[in-house]
Amino acid sequence: MAETARRVLILVVSGPSTPARCAAPFHIATLLACMDAEVTLYLTGEAAELACPGVAEALYADPDGAPVIHFVRQAKQAGAGLYLCRKPPAPGQAPTAPEALIDEVDDYGSGGELAAMILEYDKVLSL
């Protein structure tokens, strides 16, 4: 019998330009966490905008559904971790102070840290 993967990394890449895709990563994270998987969501690219206050609250994957923040909070309540890809400073400039983030974000991570996580986790999904 095959061993079940217990550590899952979900790269969240969809953001405000594709709202219909924004709830799925968090919904899948909730389901996996409820199945006792250790789940980490990593916001990168356009998805990083979901960490800004007001964005996920105003974004709907379905016009008749709940806002994306609802799915974010469900994933967090189920035990999923939420990380944000840190934007590197422009060449020749010092790093900027962290911007205001929604309370659900656990921490920042760099591209190098993300690469290490990809190698360490049992499953990596890009949603």
Coordinates of N, CA, C and O in Angstrom, one line a residue:
M1 N 0.8 -1.2 0.0 CA 0.0 0.0 0.0 C 0.9 1.2 0.0 O 1.8 1.3 0.8
A2 N 0.6 2.2 -0.8 CA 1.4 3.4 -0.9 C 1.2 4.3 0.3 O 0.1 4.4 0.9
E3 N 2.3 5.0 0.7 CA 2.2 5.9 1.8 C 1.5 7.1 1.4 O 1.7 7.6 0.3
T4 N 0.7 7.7 2.3 CA 0.0 8.9 2.1 C 0.8 10.1 2.4 O 1.5 10.2 3.4
A5 N 0.8 11.1 1.4 CA 1.6 12.3 1.6 C 0.9 13.1 2.8 O -0.3 13.2 2.8
R6 N 1.7 13.6 3.7 CA 1.2 14.3 4.8 C 1.6 15.8 4.8 O 1.0 16.6 5.5
R7 N 2.6 16.2 4.0 CA 3.0 17.6 4.0 C 2.7 18.1 2.6 O 3.3 17.5 1.6
V8 N 1.8 19.1 2.5 CA 1.4 19.6 1.2 C 1.7 21.1 1.1 O 1.3 21.8 2.0
L9 N 2.4 21.5 0.1 CA 2.6 22.9 -0.2 C 1.8 23.3 -1.4 O 1.8 22.7 -2.4
I10 N 1.0 24.4 -1.2 CA 0.1 24.9 -2.2 C 0.6 26.3 -2.6 O 0.6 27.2 -1.8
L11 N 1.1 26.4 -3.9 CA 1.5 27.7 -4.4 C 0.3 28.4 -4.9 O -0.3 27.9 -5.9
V12 N -0.1 29.5 -4.3 CA -1.2 30.2 -4.7 C -0.7 31.3 -5.7 O 0.0 32.2 -5.3
V13 N -1.2 31.2 -6.9 CA -0.7 32.2 -7.9 C -1.8 33.1 -8.5 O -1.5 34.0 -9.2
S14 N -3.0 32.7 -8.3 CA -4.1 33.5 -8.8 C -4.4 34.7 -7.9 O -4.4 34.6 -6.7
G15 N -4.8 35.8 -8.5 CA -5.1 37.0 -7.8 C -6.3 37.7 -8.3 O -7.2 37.1 -9.0
P16 N -6.4 39.0 -8.1 CA -7.6 39.7 -8.4 C -8.0 39.7 -9.9 O -9.2 39.9 -10.3
S17 N -7.0 39.5 -10.8 CA -7.4 39.4 -12.3 C -8.2 38.2 -12.6 O -8.8 38.1 -13.7
T18 N -8.1 37.1 -11.8 CA -8.8 35.9 -12.0 C -9.5 35.4 -10.8 O -9.2 34.4 -10.1
P19 N -10.5 36.2 -10.4 CA -11.2 35.9 -9.1 C -11.8 34.5 -9.0 O -11.9 34.0 -7.9
A20 N -12.3 34.0 -10.1 CA -12.9 32.6 -10.1 C -11.9 31.6 -9.6 O -12.3 30.5 -9.2
R21 N -10.6 31.8 -9.7 CA -9.6 30.8 -9.3 C -9.1 31.1 -7.9 O -8.3 30.3 -7.4
C22 N -9.5 32.1 -7.2 CA -8.9 32.5 -6.0 C -9.4 31.7 -4.8 O -8.7 31.6 -3.8
A23 N -10.6 31.1 -4.8 CA -11.1 30.4 -3.6 C -10.5 28.9 -3.6 O -10.3 28.4 -2.5
A24 N -10.3 28.3 -4.7 CA -9.9 26.9 -4.8 C -8.7 26.5 -4.0 O -8.8 25.5 -3.3
P25 N -7.6 27.3 -4.0 CA -6.4 26.9 -3.2 C -6.8 26.8 -1.7 O -6.3 25.9 -1.0
F26 N -7.6 27.7 -1.2 CA -7.9 27.7 0.2 C -8.9 26.6 0.5 O -8.8 26.1 1.6
H27 N -9.8 26.4 -0.4 CA -10.8 25.3 -0.2 C -10.1 23.9 -0.1 O -10.3 23.1 0.8
I28 N -9.2 23.7 -1.1 CA -8.4 22.5 -1.1 C -7.5 22.4 0.2 O -7.4 21.3 0.8
A29 N -6.9 23.5 0.6 CA -6.1 23.5 1.8 C -7.0 23.1 3.0 O -6.5 22.3 3.9
T30 N -8.2 23.6 3.1 CA -9.1 23.3 4.2 C -9.4 21.8 4.2 O -9.3 21.1 5.3
L31 N -9.7 21.2 3.0 CA -10.0 19.8 3.0 C -8.8 19.0 3.4 O -8.9 18.0 4.1
L32 N -7.6 19.3 2.9 CA -6.4 18.5 3.2 C -6.1 18.6 4.7 O -5.7 17.6 5.3
A33 N -6.2 19.8 5.2 CA -5.9 20.0 6.7 C -6.9 19.1 7.5 O -6.5 18.6 8.5
C34 N -8.2 19.1 7.1 CA -9.2 18.3 7.8 C -8.9 16.8 7.6 O -9.4 16.0 8.4
M35 N -8.0 16.4 6.6 CA -7.7 15.0 6.4 C -6.3 14.8 7.1 O -5.6 13.8 6.8
D36 N -5.9 15.6 8.0 CA -4.7 15.5 8.8 C -3.4 15.7 8.1 O -2.3 15.3 8.5
A37 N -3.5 16.4 6.9 CA -2.3 16.8 6.2 C -1.7 18.1 6.8 O -2.5 18.9 7.3
E38 N -0.4 18.2 6.8 CA 0.2 19.5 7.2 C 0.2 20.3 5.9 O 0.9 20.0 4.9
V39 N -0.5 21.4 5.9 CA -0.7 22.2 4.7 C -0.1 23.6 4.8 O -0.4 24.3 5.8
T40 N 0.6 24.0 3.8 CA 1.2 25.4 3.8 C 0.8 26.0 2.5 O 1.0 25.4 1.4
L41 N 0.2 27.2 2.6 CA -0.2 28.0 1.4 C 0.9 29.1 1.3 O 1.3 29.7 2.2
Y42 N 1.3 29.3 0.0 CA 2.4 30.3 -0.2 C 1.9 31.2 -1.3 O 1.7 30.8 -2.5
L43 N 1.6 32.4 -0.9 CA 1.1 33.4 -1.9 C 2.3 34.0 -2.7 O 3.2 34.5 -2.1
T44 N 2.2 33.9 -4.0 CA 3.3 34.4 -4.8 C 2.7 35.0 -6.1 O 1.6 34.8 -6.4
G45 N 3.5 35.9 -6.7 CA 3.0 36.6 -7.9 C 1.8 37.4 -7.6 O 1.7 38.1 -6.5
E46 N 0.8 37.4 -8.4 CA -0.4 38.2 -8.2 C -1.2 37.9 -7.0 O -1.9 38.7 -6.4
A47 N -1.0 36.6 -6.5 CA -1.7 36.2 -5.3 C -1.3 36.9 -4.1 O -2.0 37.0 -3.1
A48 N -0.1 37.5 -4.1 CA 0.4 38.3 -3.0 C -0.6 39.4 -2.7 O -0.7 39.9 -1.5
E49 N -1.3 39.9 -3.7 CA -2.3 41.0 -3.4 C -3.4 40.6 -2.5 O -4.0 41.4 -1.8
L50 N -3.6 39.2 -2.4 CA -4.7 38.8 -1.5 C -4.3 39.0 0.0 O -5.2 39.0 0.9
A51 N -3.0 39.2 0.3 CA -2.6 39.5 1.7 C -2.8 40.9 2.1 O -2.6 41.3 3.2
C52 N -3.1 41.8 1.1 CA -3.3 43.2 1.4 C -4.8 43.4 2.0 O -5.7 42.9 1.4
P53 N -4.9 44.2 3.1 CA -6.2 44.4 3.7 C -7.2 44.9 2.6 O -6.9 45.8 1.9
G54 N -8.4 44.3 2.6 CA -9.5 44.7 1.8 C -9.6 44.0 0.5 O -10.7 44.0 -0.2
V55 N -8.5 43.4 0.0 CA -8.5 42.8 -1.3 C -9.4 41.5 -1.3 O -10.3 41.3 -2.1
A56 N -9.0 40.5 -0.4 CA -9.7 39.3 -0.3 C -11.2 39.5 0.1 O -12.1 38.7 -0.2
E57 N -11.4 40.5 0.9 CA -12.8 40.8 1.4 C -13.7 41.3 0.2 O -14.9 41.1 0.3
A58 N -13.1 41.9 -0.8 CA -13.9 42.4 -1.9 C -13.9 41.5 -3.1 O -14.5 41.9 -4.1
L59 N -13.2 40.4 -3.0 CA -13.1 39.5 -4.2 C -14.0 38.3 -4.0 O -14.0 37.7 -3.0
Y60 N -14.7 37.9 -5.1 CA -15.6 36.8 -5.0 C -15.3 35.8 -6.2 O -15.2 36.2 -7.3
A61 N -15.1 34.5 -5.8 CA -14.8 33.5 -6.9 C -16.1 33.3 -7.6 O -16.1 32.9 -8.8
D62 N -17.2 33.4 -6.9 CA -18.6 33.2 -7.6 C -19.4 34.5 -7.1 O -19.4 34.8 -5.9
P63 N -20.1 35.1 -8.1 CA -20.8 36.3 -7.7 C -21.9 36.1 -6.6 O -22.2 37.0 -5.9
D64 N -22.4 34.8 -6.5 CA -23.4 34.5 -5.5 C -22.8 33.8 -4.3 O -23.5 33.4 -3.4
G65 N -21.4 33.8 -4.2 CA -20.8 33.0 -3.2 C -20.2 33.9 -2.1 O -20.5 35.1 -2.1
A66 N -19.4 33.4 -1.2 CA -18.7 34.1 -0.2 C -17.5 34.8 -0.7 O -16.9 34.3 -1.7
P67 N -17.0 35.8 0.0 CA -15.8 36.5 -0.5 C -14.6 35.5 -0.2 O -14.6 34.6 0.6
V68 N -13.5 35.8 -0.9 CA -12.3 34.9 -0.8 C -11.8 34.9 0.6 O -11.3 33.8 1.0
I69 N -11.9 36.0 1.3 CA -11.4 36.0 2.7 C -12.1 34.8 3.5 O -11.5 34.3 4.5
H70 N -13.3 34.5 3.2 CA -14.0 33.4 3.9 C -13.2 32.1 3.7 O -13.0 31.4 4.7
F71 N -12.8 31.8 2.5 CA -12.0 30.6 2.3 C -10.6 30.7 2.9 O -10.1 29.6 3.4
V72 N -10.0 31.8 2.9 CA -8.7 32.0 3.6 C -8.9 31.7 5.1 O -8.1 30.9 5.7
R73 N -9.9 32.2 5.7 CA -10.1 32.0 7.1 C -10.5 30.5 7.4 O -10.0 30.0 8.5
Q74 N -11.2 29.9 6.6 CA -11.5 28.5 6.8 C -10.2 27.7 6.8 O -10.1 26.8 7.6
A75 N -9.4 27.9 5.8 CA -8.1 27.2 5.7 C -7.3 27.4 7.0 O -6.7 26.5 7.5
K76 N -7.2 28.7 7.5 CA -6.5 28.9 8.7 C -7.1 28.2 9.9 O -6.3 27.7 10.7
Q77 N -8.4 28.2 10.0 CA -9.0 27.6 11.1 C -8.8 26.1 11.1 O -8.8 25.4 12.1
A78 N -8.6 25.5 9.9 CA -8.4 24.1 9.8 C -6.9 23.8 10.1 O -6.6 22.6 10.2
G79 N -6.1 24.8 10.2 CA -4.7 24.6 10.6 C -3.7 24.8 9.5 O -2.5 24.6 9.7
A80 N -4.1 25.3 8.3 CA -3.1 25.6 7.3 C -2.3 26.8 7.6 O -2.8 27.8 8.2
G81 N -1.0 26.8 7.2 CA -0.1 27.9 7.3 C -0.2 28.8 6.1 O -0.5 28.3 5.0
L82 N 0.0 30.1 6.3 CA -0.1 31.0 5.1 C 1.1 31.9 5.1 O 1.4 32.7 6.1
Y83 N 1.9 31.8 4.0 CA 3.1 32.6 3.9 C 3.0 33.5 2.6 O 2.3 33.2 1.7
L84 N 3.7 34.5 2.6 CA 3.7 35.5 1.5 C 5.1 35.6 1.0 O 6.1 35.8 1.7
C85 N 5.3 35.5 -0.3 CA 6.6 35.7 -1.0 C 7.0 37.1 -0.8 O 6.3 38.1 -1.2
R86 N 8.2 37.3 -0.3 CA 8.7 38.7 -0.1 C 9.2 39.2 -1.4 O 9.9 38.5 -2.1
K87 N 8.8 40.4 -1.7 CA 9.3 41.1 -2.9 C 10.7 41.6 -2.7 O 10.9 42.3 -1.8
P88 N 11.6 41.2 -3.6 CA 13.0 41.6 -3.4 C 13.1 43.1 -3.7 O 12.3 43.6 -4.5
P89 N 14.0 43.8 -3.1 CA 14.2 45.2 -3.4 C 14.7 45.4 -4.8 O 15.4 44.5 -5.4
A90 N 14.4 46.6 -5.4 CA 15.0 46.9 -6.7 C 16.5 47.0 -6.6 O 17.0 47.3 -5.5
P91 N 17.2 46.7 -7.7 CA 18.6 46.7 -7.7 C 19.1 48.1 -7.1 O 18.6 49.1 -7.6
G92 N 20.1 48.1 -6.2 CA 20.6 49.3 -5.6 C 19.8 49.9 -4.5 O 20.2 50.9 -4.0
Q93 N 18.6 49.3 -4.2 CA 17.8 49.9 -3.1 C 17.8 49.0 -1.9 O 17.9 47.8 -2.0
A94 N 17.6 49.6 -0.8 CA 17.4 48.9 0.5 C 16.0 48.2 0.5 O 15.1 48.7 -0.1
P95 N 15.9 47.1 1.3 CA 14.6 46.5 1.4 C 13.6 47.5 2.1 O 14.0 48.3 2.9
T96 N 12.4 47.5 1.7 CA 11.4 48.4 2.2 C 10.7 47.7 3.4 O 10.8 46.5 3.6
A97 N 10.1 48.6 4.3 CA 9.4 48.1 5.4 C 8.2 47.2 5.0 O 7.6 47.5 4.0
P98 N 7.9 46.2 5.8 CA 6.8 45.4 5.4 C 5.5 46.2 5.3 O 5.3 47.1 6.1
E99 N 4.7 45.9 4.4 CA 3.4 46.6 4.2 C 2.3 45.9 5.2 O 2.6 44.9 5.7
A100 N 1.3 46.6 5.3 CA 0.2 46.1 6.1 C -0.4 44.8 5.5 O -0.6 44.8 4.2
L101 N -0.6 43.8 6.3 CA -1.1 42.6 5.8 C -2.4 42.1 6.6 O -2.6 42.6 7.7
I102 N -3.1 41.2 6.0 CA -4.3 40.7 6.7 C -3.7 39.8 7.9 O -2.6 39.3 7.8
D103 N -4.5 39.7 8.9 CA -4.0 39.0 10.1 C -3.8 37.5 9.8 O -3.0 36.9 10.6
E104 N -4.3 36.9 8.8 CA -4.2 35.5 8.5 C -2.8 35.1 8.0 O -2.4 34.0 8.1
V105 N -2.0 36.1 7.6 CA -0.6 35.8 7.1 C 0.3 35.5 8.3 O 0.4 36.2 9.2
D106 N 1.0 34.3 8.2 CA 1.9 33.9 9.3 C 3.2 34.6 9.2 O 3.8 34.9 10.2
D107 N 3.7 34.7 7.9 CA 5.1 35.2 7.8 C 5.4 35.4 6.3 O 4.7 35.0 5.5
Y108 N 6.6 36.1 6.1 CA 7.1 36.3 4.8 C 8.1 35.1 4.5 O 8.7 34.5 5.4
G109 N 8.3 34.9 3.2 CA 9.4 34.0 2.8 C 10.0 34.5 1.6 O 9.4 35.2 0.8
S110 N 11.3 34.0 1.4 CA 12.0 34.5 0.2 C 11.8 33.4 -0.9 O 11.3 32.3 -0.7
G111 N 12.3 33.7 -2.1 CA 12.3 32.7 -3.2 C 13.2 31.5 -2.8 O 12.8 30.4 -3.1
G112 N 14.3 31.7 -2.1 CA 15.2 30.6 -1.7 C 14.5 29.7 -0.7 O 14.6 28.5 -0.7
E113 N 13.7 30.4 0.2 CA 13.0 29.6 1.2 C 11.9 28.8 0.5 O 11.6 27.6 0.9
L114 N 11.2 29.4 -0.4 CA 10.2 28.6 -1.2 C 10.8 27.5 -1.9 O 10.3 26.3 -1.9
A115 N 12.0 27.7 -2.5 CA 12.6 26.6 -3.2 C 13.0 25.4 -2.3 O 12.8 24.2 -2.6
A116 N 13.4 25.7 -1.1 CA 13.7 24.7 -0.1 C 12.4 24.0 0.3 O 12.4 22.7 0.5
M117 N 11.4 24.7 0.5 CA 10.1 24.1 0.8 C 9.6 23.1 -0.3 O 9.1 22.0 0.0
I118 N 9.8 23.5 -1.5 CA 9.4 22.6 -2.7 C 10.1 21.3 -2.6 O 9.5 20.2 -2.8
L119 N 11.4 21.3 -2.2 CA 12.1 20.1 -2.1 C 11.8 19.3 -0.8 O 11.9 18.0 -0.8
E120 N 11.3 19.9 0.2 CA 11.0 19.3 1.5 C 9.7 18.6 1.5 O 9.5 17.6 2.2
Y121 N 8.7 19.2 0.9 CA 7.3 18.8 1.0 C 7.0 17.5 0.2 O 7.7 17.2 -0.8
D122 N 6.0 16.7 0.6 CA 5.7 15.5 -0.1 C 5.0 15.8 -1.4 O 5.1 15.1 -2.4
K123 N 4.1 16.8 -1.4 CA 3.3 17.2 -2.6 C 3.4 18.7 -2.7 O 3.3 19.4 -1.7
V124 N 3.5 19.1 -3.9 CA 3.5 20.6 -4.2 C 2.4 20.8 -5.3 O 2.5 20.1 -6.4
L125 N 1.5 21.6 -5.0 CA 0.4 22.0 -6.0 C 0.5 23.4 -6.3 O 0.9 24.3 -5.5
S126 N 0.2 23.8 -7.5 CA 0.1 25.2 -8.0 C -1.3 25.4 -8.4 O -1.8 24.9 -9.4
L127 N -2.0 26.3 -7.6 CA -3.4 26.6 -7.9 C -3.6 28.1 -8.0 O -2.9 28.8 -7.4

